[in-house]
């Protein structure tokens, strides 16, 4: 038996199981065990048999459905506590009214467990009532700490979520208070950002420890200004939209079973709903502000930083890459205020796509820091209760839940796809491209390839074969092919990304739009630079390092003209220098290193 076969037979160590525990648990609820095993083997080099997975799931008490999850036995009882239905008795005289956040509510409104379980204890303070003999009696509700009350509270939360999955509005949509999130007099934005960042470092499972929770106990609602118009204070005042949100998101998944997770889901989906409800009114102007000049460099730098960190994780010897990555992140943070103030239509889409736990799994602490920073900037730049501020705050406090991010993205895609605004070619194209990219990052490579092909075909019709949007879609198809291991198809598709027709050339649509005659030239923009970088990587994977070096040189030349001394350019230059040294061409490597030093001066 070979060493590799022996290693596979023994299986992963206990430390490896624990390090991948969260990823395995999250993915187990989303895919079959076979797909999970293939995904972990392909992306994490984690080889384990079905028997090993079954044994580990039993040890972790992880099951496929929520109903199968075993509840811990409490208070020494040999059996789990049984759920009792709460009794609602008829009272004589006028209906008792309870005071909640300054408003009197009938008793019948709050006796429902689903409503009561979502509110703090101090919300239930009965108002004074007069008895038949004229005495005034003040009924106070006491907080019991007995074991029975703990069991009752736990049961009411759980049954409310199980029973009311289709009407989440009754569980209690958070409503924001009047308290400002912006720094008070004498406080700096930096101090406020530090406070927000420290708040997210807490590991407490309660919702009181994330920024913005203090605004969720009042029924007060004041209008705020959103891009020159007036609307209610964000997603928290609209109870109807939350039930619609969960319905369109496919209902509550078994994994979202706690009140805090449900509250986070409500805030995230409600913020998306409120933001796009306002943006839908500007359909005629959507082409001009779908993405803005201030937003493009911000997301470009964010994407570059995350990509470089992922590249550094796969190439530990590339010591310069992490510093390049954080330089890109720092550049993005410098442009955050301008990007937010321009309020581009695609900001929530980019937020969920670029900063999803799927895309940032190797740098999750950085994800939380970026989201908390964006939350602070949105509160000070836009408004404390702006939907984008609420969305960033909720995402930063989602404990990097893959399920919450997937639900949010699915709902947003459903919201945009079902609206007539999706008839705008730009919106339709961006949404379809995002869905293909999401499928690839989620690990569903086959679906990603099919989606990316459709996006390229539709973009060629809507924008033309040479348009930047079509070429960007072709670049995503290249990445999908590479993830699927179809290097020949990927190399063929790269020609659509980098080649432009020269004098006397023509394209043969029957051959997929390739240039079949005449002089061939290359585009000289950023898309072409990344495309040539992909060509070099493909040749390297196919064993032709010499041809890969040729394409890296072309990519560096274009990158220097387009981006100058940006982290992206320096990264491509680093790849070229490393490739030359691995090929034994040390003199050429030193020459290209001098090019980088000259650019730095």
PDB file of N, CA and C in Angstrom, residues 38 154 375 455:
ATOM      1  N   UNK A  38     -16.776  15.432  -2.013  1.00  0.00           N
ATOM      2  CA  UNK A  38     -16.037  15.878  -3.200  1.00  0.00           C
ATOM      3  C   UNK A  38     -15.577  17.325  -3.051  1.00  0.00           C
ATOM      4  N   UNK A 154     -37.885  29.029  26.663  1.00  0.00           N
ATOM      5  CA  UNK A 154     -37.215  28.335  25.570  1.00  0.00           C
ATOM      6  C   UNK A 154     -38.215  27.685  24.628  1.00  0.00           C
ATOM      7  N   UNK A 375     -20.229  49.917   8.006  1.00  0.00           N
ATOM      8  CA  UNK A 375     -21.383  50.293   8.825  1.00  0.00           C
ATOM      9  C   UNK A 375     -21.184  51.665   9.442  1.00  0.00           C
ATOM     10  N   UNK A 455     -24.925  33.876 -19.846  1.00  0.00           N
ATOM     11  CA  UNK A 455     -24.638  35.304 -19.689  1.00  0.00           C
ATOM     12  C   UNK A 455     -23.845  35.820 -20.882  1.00  0.00           C
TER      13      UNK A 455
END
